mmCIF file of N, CA and C in Angstrom:
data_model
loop_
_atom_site.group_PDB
_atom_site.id
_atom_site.type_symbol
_atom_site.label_atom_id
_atom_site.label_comp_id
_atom_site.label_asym_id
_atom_site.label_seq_id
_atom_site.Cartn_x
_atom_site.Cartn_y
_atom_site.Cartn_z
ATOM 1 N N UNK A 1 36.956 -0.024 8.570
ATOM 2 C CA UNK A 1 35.802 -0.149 7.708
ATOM 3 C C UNK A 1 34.700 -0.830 8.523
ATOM 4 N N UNK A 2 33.675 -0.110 8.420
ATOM 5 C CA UNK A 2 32.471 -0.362 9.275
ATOM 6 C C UNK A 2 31.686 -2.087 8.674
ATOM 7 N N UNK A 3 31.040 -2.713 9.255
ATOM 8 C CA UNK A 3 30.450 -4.260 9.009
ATOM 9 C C UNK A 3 29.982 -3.720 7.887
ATOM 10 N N UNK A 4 28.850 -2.909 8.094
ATOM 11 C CA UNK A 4 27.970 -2.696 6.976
ATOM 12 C C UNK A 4 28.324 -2.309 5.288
ATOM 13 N N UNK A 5 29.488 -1.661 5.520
ATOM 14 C CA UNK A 5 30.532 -1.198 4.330
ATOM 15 C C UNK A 5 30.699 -2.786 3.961
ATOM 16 N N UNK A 6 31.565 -3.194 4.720
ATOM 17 C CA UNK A 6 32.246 -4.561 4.387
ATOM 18 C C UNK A 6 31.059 -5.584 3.790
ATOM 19 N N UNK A 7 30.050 -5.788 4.188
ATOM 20 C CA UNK A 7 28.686 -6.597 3.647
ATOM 21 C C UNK A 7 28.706 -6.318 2.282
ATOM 22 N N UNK A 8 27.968 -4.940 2.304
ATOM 23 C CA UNK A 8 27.831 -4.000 0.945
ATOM 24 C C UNK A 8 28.884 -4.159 -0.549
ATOM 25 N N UNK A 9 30.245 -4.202 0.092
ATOM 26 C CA UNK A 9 31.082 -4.097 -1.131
ATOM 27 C C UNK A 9 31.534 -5.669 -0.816
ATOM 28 N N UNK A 10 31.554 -6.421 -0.237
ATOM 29 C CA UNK A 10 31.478 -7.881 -0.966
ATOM 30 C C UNK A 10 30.313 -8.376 -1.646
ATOM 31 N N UNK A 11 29.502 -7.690 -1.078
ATOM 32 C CA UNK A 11 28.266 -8.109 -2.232
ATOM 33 C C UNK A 11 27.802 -7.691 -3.505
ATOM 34 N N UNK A 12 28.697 -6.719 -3.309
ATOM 35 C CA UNK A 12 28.942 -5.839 -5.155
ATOM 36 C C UNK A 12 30.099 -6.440 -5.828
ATOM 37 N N UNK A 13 30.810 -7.131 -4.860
ATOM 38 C CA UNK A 13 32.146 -7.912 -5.799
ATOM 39 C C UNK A 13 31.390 -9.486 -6.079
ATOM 40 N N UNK A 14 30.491 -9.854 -5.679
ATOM 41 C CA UNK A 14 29.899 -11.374 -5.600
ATOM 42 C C UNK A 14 29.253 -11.331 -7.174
ATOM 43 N N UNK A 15 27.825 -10.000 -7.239
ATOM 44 C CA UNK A 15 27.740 -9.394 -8.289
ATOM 45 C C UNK A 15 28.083 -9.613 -9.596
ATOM 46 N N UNK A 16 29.541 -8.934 -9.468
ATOM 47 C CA UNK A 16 29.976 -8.887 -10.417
ATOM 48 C C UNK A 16 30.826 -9.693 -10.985
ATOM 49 N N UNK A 17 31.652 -10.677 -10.237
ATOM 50 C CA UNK A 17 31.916 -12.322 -10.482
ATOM 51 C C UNK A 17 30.925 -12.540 -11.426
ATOM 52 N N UNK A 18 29.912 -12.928 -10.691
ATOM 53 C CA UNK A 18 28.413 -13.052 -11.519
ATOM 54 C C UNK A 18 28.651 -12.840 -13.244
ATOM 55 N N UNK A 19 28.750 -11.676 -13.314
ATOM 56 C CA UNK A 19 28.844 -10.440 -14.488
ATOM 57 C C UNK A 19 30.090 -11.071 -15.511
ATOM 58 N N UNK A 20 30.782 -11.405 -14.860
ATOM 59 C CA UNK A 20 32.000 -11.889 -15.365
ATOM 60 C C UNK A 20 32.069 -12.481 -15.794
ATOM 61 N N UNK A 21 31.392 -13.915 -14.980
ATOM 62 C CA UNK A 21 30.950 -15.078 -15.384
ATOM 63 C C UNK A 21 30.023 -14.926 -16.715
ATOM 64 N N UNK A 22 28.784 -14.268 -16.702
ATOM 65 C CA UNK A 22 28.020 -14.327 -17.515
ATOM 66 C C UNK A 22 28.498 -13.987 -19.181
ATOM 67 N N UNK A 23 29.647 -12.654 -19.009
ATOM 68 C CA UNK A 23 30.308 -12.319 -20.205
ATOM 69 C C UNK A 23 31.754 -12.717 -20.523
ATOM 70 N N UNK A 24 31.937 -13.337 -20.034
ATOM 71 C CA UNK A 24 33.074 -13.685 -20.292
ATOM 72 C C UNK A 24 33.359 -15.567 -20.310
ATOM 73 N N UNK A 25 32.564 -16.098 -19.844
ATOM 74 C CA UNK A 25 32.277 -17.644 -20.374
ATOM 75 C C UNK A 25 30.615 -18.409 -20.518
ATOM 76 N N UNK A 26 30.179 -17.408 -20.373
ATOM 77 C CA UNK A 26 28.507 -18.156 -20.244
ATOM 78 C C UNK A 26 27.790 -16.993 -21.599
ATOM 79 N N UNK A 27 28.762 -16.090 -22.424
ATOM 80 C CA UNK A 27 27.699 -15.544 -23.122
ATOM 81 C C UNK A 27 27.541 -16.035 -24.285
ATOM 82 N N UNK A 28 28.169 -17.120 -24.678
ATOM 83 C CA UNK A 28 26.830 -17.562 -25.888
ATOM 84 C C UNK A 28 25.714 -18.356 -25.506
ATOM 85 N N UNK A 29 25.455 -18.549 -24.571
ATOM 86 C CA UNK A 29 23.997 -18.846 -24.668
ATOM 87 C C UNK A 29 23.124 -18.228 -24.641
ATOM 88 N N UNK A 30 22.091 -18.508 -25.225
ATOM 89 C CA UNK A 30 20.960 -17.688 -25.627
ATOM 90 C C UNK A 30 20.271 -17.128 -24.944
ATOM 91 N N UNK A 31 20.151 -17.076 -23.313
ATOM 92 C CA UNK A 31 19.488 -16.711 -22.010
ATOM 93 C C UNK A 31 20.646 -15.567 -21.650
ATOM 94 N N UNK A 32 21.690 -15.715 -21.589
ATOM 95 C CA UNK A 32 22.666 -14.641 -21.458
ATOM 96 C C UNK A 32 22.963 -13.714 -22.032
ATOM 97 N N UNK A 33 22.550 -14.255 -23.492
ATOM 98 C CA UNK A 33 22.578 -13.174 -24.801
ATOM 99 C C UNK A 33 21.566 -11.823 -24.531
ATOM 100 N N UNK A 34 20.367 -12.479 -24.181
ATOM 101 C CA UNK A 34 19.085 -11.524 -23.902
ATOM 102 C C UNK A 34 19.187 -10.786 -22.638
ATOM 103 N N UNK A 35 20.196 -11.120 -21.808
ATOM 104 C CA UNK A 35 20.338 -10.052 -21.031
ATOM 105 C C UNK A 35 20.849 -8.861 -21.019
ATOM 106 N N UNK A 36 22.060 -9.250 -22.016
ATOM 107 C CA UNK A 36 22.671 -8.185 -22.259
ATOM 108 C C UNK A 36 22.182 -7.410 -23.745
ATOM 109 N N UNK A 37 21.386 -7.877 -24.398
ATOM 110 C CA UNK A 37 19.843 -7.156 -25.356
ATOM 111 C C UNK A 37 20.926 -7.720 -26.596
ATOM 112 N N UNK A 38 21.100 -8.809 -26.495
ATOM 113 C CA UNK A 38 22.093 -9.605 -27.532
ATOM 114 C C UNK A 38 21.033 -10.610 -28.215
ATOM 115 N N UNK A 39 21.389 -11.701 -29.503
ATOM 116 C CA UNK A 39 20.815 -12.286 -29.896
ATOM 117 C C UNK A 39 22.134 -13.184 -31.111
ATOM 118 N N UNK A 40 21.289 -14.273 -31.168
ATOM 119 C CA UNK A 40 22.811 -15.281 -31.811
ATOM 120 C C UNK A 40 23.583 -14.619 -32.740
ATOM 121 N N UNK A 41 22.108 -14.054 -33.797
ATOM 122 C CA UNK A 41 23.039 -13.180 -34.691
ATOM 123 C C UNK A 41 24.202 -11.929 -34.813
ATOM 124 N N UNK A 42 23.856 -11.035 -33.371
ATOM 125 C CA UNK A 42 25.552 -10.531 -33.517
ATOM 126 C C UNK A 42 26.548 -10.748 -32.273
ATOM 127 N N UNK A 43 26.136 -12.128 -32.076
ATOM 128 C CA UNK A 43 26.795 -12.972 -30.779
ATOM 129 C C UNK A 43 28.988 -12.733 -31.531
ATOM 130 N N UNK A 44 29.110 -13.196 -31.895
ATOM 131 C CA UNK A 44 30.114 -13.433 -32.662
ATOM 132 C C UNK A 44 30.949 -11.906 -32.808
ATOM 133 N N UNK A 45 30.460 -11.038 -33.468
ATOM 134 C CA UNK A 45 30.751 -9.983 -32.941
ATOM 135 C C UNK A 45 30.760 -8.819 -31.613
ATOM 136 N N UNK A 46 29.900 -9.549 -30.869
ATOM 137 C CA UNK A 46 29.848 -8.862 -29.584
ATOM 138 C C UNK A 46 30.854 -9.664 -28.516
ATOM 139 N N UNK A 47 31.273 -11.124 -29.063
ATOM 140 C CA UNK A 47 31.932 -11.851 -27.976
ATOM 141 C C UNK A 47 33.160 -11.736 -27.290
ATOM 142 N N UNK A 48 34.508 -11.013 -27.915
ATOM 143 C CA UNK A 48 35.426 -10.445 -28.168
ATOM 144 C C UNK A 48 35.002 -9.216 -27.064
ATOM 145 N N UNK A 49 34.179 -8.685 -27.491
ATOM 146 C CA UNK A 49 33.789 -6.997 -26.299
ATOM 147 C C UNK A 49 33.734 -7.626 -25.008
ATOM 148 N N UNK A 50 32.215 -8.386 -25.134
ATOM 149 C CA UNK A 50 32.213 -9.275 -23.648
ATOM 150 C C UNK A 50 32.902 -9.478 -22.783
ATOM 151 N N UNK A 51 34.138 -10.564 -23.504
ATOM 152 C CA UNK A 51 34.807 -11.362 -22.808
ATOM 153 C C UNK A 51 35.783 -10.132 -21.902
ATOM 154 N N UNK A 52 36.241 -9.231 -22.786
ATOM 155 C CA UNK A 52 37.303 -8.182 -22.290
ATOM 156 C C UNK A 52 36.826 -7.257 -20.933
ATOM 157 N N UNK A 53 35.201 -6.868 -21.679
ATOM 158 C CA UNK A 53 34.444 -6.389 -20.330
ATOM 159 C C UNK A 53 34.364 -6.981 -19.087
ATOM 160 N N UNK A 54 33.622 -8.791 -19.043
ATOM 161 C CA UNK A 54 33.910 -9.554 -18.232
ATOM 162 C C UNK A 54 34.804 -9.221 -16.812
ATOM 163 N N UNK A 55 36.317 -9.352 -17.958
ATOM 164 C CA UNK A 55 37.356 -9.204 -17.135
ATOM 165 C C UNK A 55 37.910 -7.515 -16.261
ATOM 166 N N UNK A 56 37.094 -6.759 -16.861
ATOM 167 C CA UNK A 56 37.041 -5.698 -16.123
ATOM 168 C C UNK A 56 36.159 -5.626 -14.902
ATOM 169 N N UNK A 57 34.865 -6.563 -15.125
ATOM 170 C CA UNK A 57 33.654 -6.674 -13.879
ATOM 171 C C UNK A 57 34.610 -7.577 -12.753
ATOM 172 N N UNK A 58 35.504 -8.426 -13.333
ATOM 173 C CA UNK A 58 36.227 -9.283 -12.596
ATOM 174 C C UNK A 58 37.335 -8.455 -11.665
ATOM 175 N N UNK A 59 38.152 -7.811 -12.626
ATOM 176 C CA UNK A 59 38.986 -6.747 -11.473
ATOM 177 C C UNK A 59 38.466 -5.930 -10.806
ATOM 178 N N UNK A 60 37.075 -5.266 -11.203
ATOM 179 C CA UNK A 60 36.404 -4.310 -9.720
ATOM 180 C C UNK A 60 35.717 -5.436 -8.744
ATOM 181 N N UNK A 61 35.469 -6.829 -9.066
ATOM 182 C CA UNK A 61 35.119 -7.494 -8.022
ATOM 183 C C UNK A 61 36.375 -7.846 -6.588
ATOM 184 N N UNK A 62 37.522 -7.967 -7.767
ATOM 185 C CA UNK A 62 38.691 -8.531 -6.873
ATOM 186 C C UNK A 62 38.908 -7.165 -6.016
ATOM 187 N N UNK A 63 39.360 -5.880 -6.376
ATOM 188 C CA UNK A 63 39.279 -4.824 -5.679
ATOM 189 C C UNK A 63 38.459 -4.418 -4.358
ATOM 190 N N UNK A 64 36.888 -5.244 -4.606
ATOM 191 C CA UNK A 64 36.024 -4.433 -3.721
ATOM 192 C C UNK A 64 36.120 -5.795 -2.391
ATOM 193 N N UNK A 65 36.342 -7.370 -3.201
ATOM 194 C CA UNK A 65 36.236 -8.060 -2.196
ATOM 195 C C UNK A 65 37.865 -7.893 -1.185
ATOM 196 N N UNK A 66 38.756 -7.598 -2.215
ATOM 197 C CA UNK A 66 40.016 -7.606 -1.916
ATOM 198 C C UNK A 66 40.594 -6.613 -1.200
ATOM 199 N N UNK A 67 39.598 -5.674 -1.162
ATOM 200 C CA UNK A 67 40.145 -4.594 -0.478
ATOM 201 C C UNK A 67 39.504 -4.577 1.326
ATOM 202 N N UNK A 68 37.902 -5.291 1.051
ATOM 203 C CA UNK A 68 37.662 -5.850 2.581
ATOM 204 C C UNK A 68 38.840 -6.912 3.557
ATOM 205 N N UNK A 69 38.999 -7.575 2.513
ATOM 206 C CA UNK A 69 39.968 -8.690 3.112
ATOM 207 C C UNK A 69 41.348 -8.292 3.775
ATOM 208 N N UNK A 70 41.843 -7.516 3.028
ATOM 209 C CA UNK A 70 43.328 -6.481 3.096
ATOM 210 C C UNK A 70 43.202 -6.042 4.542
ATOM 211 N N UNK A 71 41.382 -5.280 4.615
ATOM 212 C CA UNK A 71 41.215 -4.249 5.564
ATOM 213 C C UNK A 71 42.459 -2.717 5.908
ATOM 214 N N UNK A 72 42.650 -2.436 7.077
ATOM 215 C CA UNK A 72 43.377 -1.147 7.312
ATOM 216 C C UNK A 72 42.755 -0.054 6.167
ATOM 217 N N UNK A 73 43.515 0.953 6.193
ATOM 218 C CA UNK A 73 43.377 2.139 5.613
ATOM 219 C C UNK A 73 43.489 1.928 4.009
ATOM 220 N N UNK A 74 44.425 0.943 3.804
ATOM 221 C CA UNK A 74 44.854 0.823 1.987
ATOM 222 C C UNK A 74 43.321 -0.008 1.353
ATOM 223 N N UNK A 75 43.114 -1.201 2.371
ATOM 224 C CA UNK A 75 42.026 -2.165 1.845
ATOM 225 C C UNK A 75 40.743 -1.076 1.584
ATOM 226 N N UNK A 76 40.441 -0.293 2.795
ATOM 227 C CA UNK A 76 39.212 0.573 2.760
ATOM 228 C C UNK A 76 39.386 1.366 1.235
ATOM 229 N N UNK A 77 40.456 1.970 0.938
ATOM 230 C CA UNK A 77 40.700 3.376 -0.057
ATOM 231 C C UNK A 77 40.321 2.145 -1.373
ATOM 232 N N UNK A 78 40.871 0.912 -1.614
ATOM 233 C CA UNK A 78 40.705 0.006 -3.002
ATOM 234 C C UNK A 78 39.526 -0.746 -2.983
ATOM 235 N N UNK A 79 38.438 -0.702 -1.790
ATOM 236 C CA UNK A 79 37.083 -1.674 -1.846
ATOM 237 C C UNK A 79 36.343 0.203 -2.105
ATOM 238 N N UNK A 80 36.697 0.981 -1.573
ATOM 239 C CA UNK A 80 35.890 1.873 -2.059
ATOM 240 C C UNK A 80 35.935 2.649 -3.350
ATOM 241 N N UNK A 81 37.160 2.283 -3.710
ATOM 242 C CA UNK A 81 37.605 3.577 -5.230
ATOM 243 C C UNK A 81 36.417 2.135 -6.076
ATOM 244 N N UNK A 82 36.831 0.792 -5.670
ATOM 245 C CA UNK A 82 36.325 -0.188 -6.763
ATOM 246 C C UNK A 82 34.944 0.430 -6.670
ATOM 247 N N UNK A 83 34.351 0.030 -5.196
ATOM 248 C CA UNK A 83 32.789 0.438 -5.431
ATOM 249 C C UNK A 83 32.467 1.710 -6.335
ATOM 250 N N UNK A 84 33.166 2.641 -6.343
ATOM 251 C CA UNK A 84 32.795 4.223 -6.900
ATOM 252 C C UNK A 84 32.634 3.865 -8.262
ATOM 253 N N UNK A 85 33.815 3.111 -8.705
ATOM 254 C CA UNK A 85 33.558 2.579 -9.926
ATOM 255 C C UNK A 85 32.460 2.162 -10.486
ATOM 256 N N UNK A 86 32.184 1.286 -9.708
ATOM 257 C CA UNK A 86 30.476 0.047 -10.308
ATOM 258 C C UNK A 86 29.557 1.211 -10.083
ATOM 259 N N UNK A 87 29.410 2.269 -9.321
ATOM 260 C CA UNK A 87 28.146 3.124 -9.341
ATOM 261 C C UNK A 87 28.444 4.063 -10.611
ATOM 262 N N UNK A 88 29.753 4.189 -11.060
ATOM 263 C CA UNK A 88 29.726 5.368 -12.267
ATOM 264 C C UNK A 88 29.580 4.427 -13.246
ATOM 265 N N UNK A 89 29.815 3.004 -13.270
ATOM 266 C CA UNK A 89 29.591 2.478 -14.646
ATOM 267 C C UNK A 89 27.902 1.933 -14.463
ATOM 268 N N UNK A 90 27.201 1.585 -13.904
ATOM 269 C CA UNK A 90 25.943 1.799 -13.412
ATOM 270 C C UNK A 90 25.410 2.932 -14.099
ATOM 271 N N UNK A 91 25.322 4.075 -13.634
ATOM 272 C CA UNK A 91 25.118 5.366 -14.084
ATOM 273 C C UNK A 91 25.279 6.033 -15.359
ATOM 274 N N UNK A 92 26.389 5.126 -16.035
ATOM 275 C CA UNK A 92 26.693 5.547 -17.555
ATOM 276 C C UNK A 92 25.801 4.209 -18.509
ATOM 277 N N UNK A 93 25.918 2.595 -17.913
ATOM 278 C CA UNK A 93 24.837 1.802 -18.281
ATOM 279 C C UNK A 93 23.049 2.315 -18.690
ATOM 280 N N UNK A 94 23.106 2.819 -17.531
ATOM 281 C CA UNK A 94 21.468 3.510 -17.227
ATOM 282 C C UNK A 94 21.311 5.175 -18.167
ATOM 283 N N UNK A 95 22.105 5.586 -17.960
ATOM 284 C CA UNK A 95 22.419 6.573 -19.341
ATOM 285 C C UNK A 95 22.045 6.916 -20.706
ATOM 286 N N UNK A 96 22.920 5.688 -21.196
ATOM 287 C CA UNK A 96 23.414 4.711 -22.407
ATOM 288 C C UNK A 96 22.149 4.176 -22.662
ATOM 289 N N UNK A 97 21.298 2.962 -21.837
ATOM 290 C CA UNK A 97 20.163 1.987 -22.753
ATOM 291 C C UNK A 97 19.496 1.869 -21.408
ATOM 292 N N UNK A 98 18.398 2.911 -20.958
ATOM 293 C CA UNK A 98 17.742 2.733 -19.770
ATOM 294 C C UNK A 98 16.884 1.183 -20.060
ATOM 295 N N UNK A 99 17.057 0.301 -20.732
ATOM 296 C CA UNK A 99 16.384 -0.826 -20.945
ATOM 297 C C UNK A 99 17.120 -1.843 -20.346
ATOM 298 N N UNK A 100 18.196 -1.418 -19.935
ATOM 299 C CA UNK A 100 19.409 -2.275 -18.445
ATOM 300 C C UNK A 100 19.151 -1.791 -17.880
ATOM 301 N N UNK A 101 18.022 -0.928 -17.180
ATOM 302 C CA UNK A 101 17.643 -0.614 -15.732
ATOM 303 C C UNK A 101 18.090 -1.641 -14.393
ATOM 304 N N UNK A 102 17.555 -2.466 -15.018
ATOM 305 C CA UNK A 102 17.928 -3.752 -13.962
ATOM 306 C C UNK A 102 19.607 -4.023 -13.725
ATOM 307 N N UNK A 103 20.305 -4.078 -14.717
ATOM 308 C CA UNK A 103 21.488 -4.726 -14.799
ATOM 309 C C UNK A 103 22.148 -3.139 -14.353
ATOM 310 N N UNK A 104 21.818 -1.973 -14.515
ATOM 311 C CA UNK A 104 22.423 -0.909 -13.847
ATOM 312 C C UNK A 104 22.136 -0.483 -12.369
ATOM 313 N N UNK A 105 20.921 -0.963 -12.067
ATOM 314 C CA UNK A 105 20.792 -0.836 -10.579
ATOM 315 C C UNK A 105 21.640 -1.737 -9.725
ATOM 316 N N UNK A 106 21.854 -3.309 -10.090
ATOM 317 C CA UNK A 106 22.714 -4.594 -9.616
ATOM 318 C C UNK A 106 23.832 -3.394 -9.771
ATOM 319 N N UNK A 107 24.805 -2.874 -10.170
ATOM 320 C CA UNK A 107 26.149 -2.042 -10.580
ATOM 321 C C UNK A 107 25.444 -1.296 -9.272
ATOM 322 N N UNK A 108 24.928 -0.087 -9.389
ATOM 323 C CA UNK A 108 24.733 1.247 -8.616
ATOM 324 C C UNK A 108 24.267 0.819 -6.830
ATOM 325 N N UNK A 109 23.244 -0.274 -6.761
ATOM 326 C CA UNK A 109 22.844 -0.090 -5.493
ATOM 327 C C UNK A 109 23.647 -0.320 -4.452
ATOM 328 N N UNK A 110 24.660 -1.822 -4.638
ATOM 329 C CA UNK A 110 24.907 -2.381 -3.070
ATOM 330 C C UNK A 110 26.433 -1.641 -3.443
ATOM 331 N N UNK A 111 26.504 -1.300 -4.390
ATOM 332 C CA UNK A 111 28.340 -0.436 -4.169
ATOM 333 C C UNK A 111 28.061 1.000 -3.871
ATOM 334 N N UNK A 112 26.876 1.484 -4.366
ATOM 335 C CA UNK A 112 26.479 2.790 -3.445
ATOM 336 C C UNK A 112 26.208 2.846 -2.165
ATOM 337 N N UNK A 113 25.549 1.636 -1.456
ATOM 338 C CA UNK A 113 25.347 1.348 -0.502
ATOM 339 C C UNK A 113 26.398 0.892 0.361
ATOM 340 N N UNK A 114 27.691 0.260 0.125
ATOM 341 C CA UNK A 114 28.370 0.557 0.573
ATOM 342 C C UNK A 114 29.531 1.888 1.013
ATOM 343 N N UNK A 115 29.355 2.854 -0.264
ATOM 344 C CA UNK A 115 30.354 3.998 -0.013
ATOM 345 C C UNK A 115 28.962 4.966 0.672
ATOM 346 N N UNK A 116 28.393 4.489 1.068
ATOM 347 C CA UNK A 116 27.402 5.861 1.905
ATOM 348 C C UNK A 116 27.421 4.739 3.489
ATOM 349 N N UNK A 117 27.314 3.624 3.427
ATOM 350 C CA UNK A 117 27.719 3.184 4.744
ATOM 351 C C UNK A 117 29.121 3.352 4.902
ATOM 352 N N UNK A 118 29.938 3.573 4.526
ATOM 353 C CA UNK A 118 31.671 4.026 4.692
ATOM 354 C C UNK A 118 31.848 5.577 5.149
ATOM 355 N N UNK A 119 30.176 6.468 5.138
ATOM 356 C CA UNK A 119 30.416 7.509 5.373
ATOM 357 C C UNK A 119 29.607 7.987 6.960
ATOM 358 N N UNK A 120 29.096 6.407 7.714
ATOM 359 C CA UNK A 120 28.565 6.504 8.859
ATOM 360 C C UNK A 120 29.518 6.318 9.781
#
């Protein structure tokens, strides 16, 4: 796996820690709420989704950082299937509520950017 790959998809797993963090223990607050186009009132019902999602941003992070770390042939095939991931859920985000433009490009760019540097 080329440097630039390896940059790319740890920085899409850093990301999404991030992501994790944000939904899965930082989303009732009210700054976190509005990112994800939330508000106190259906905090309570959305928190339960969150938290579960969270932990999905959390296993494609462990994958993409975990699969640099691994390195060889197996690490490359699990930092890249992860990255493919964050660009199709990116892509279905941006889809879905082009008003996460932002929060779907963070998903699509540096894990796209890594599986197109994986192809130099």
């Amino acid at each position: 796996m080329n440097v630039a790959t390896q940059i790319f998809a740890v920085l899409a797993g850093l990301l999404h820690v991030g992501v994790f963090l944000m939904e899965s223990v930082l989303f009732t607050r009210p700054n976190v709420q509005r990112l994800f186009l939330g508000n106190a009132a259906n905090t309570p019902q959305l928190q339960t989704f969150a938290f579960n999602q969270g932990f999905y941003n959390l296993f494609l992070a462990l994958g993409a950082i975990g699969g640099v770390i691994a390195g060889g042939a197996a690490g490359k095939a699990i930092a890249l299937f992860s990255c493919a991931c964050m660009v199709g859920a990116g892509v279905v985000l941006l889809a879905s509520q082009r008003r996460m433009w932002r929060g779907a490009a963070l998903q699509i760019v540096p894990a796209g950017l890594a599986l197109l540097a994986a192809l130099l």
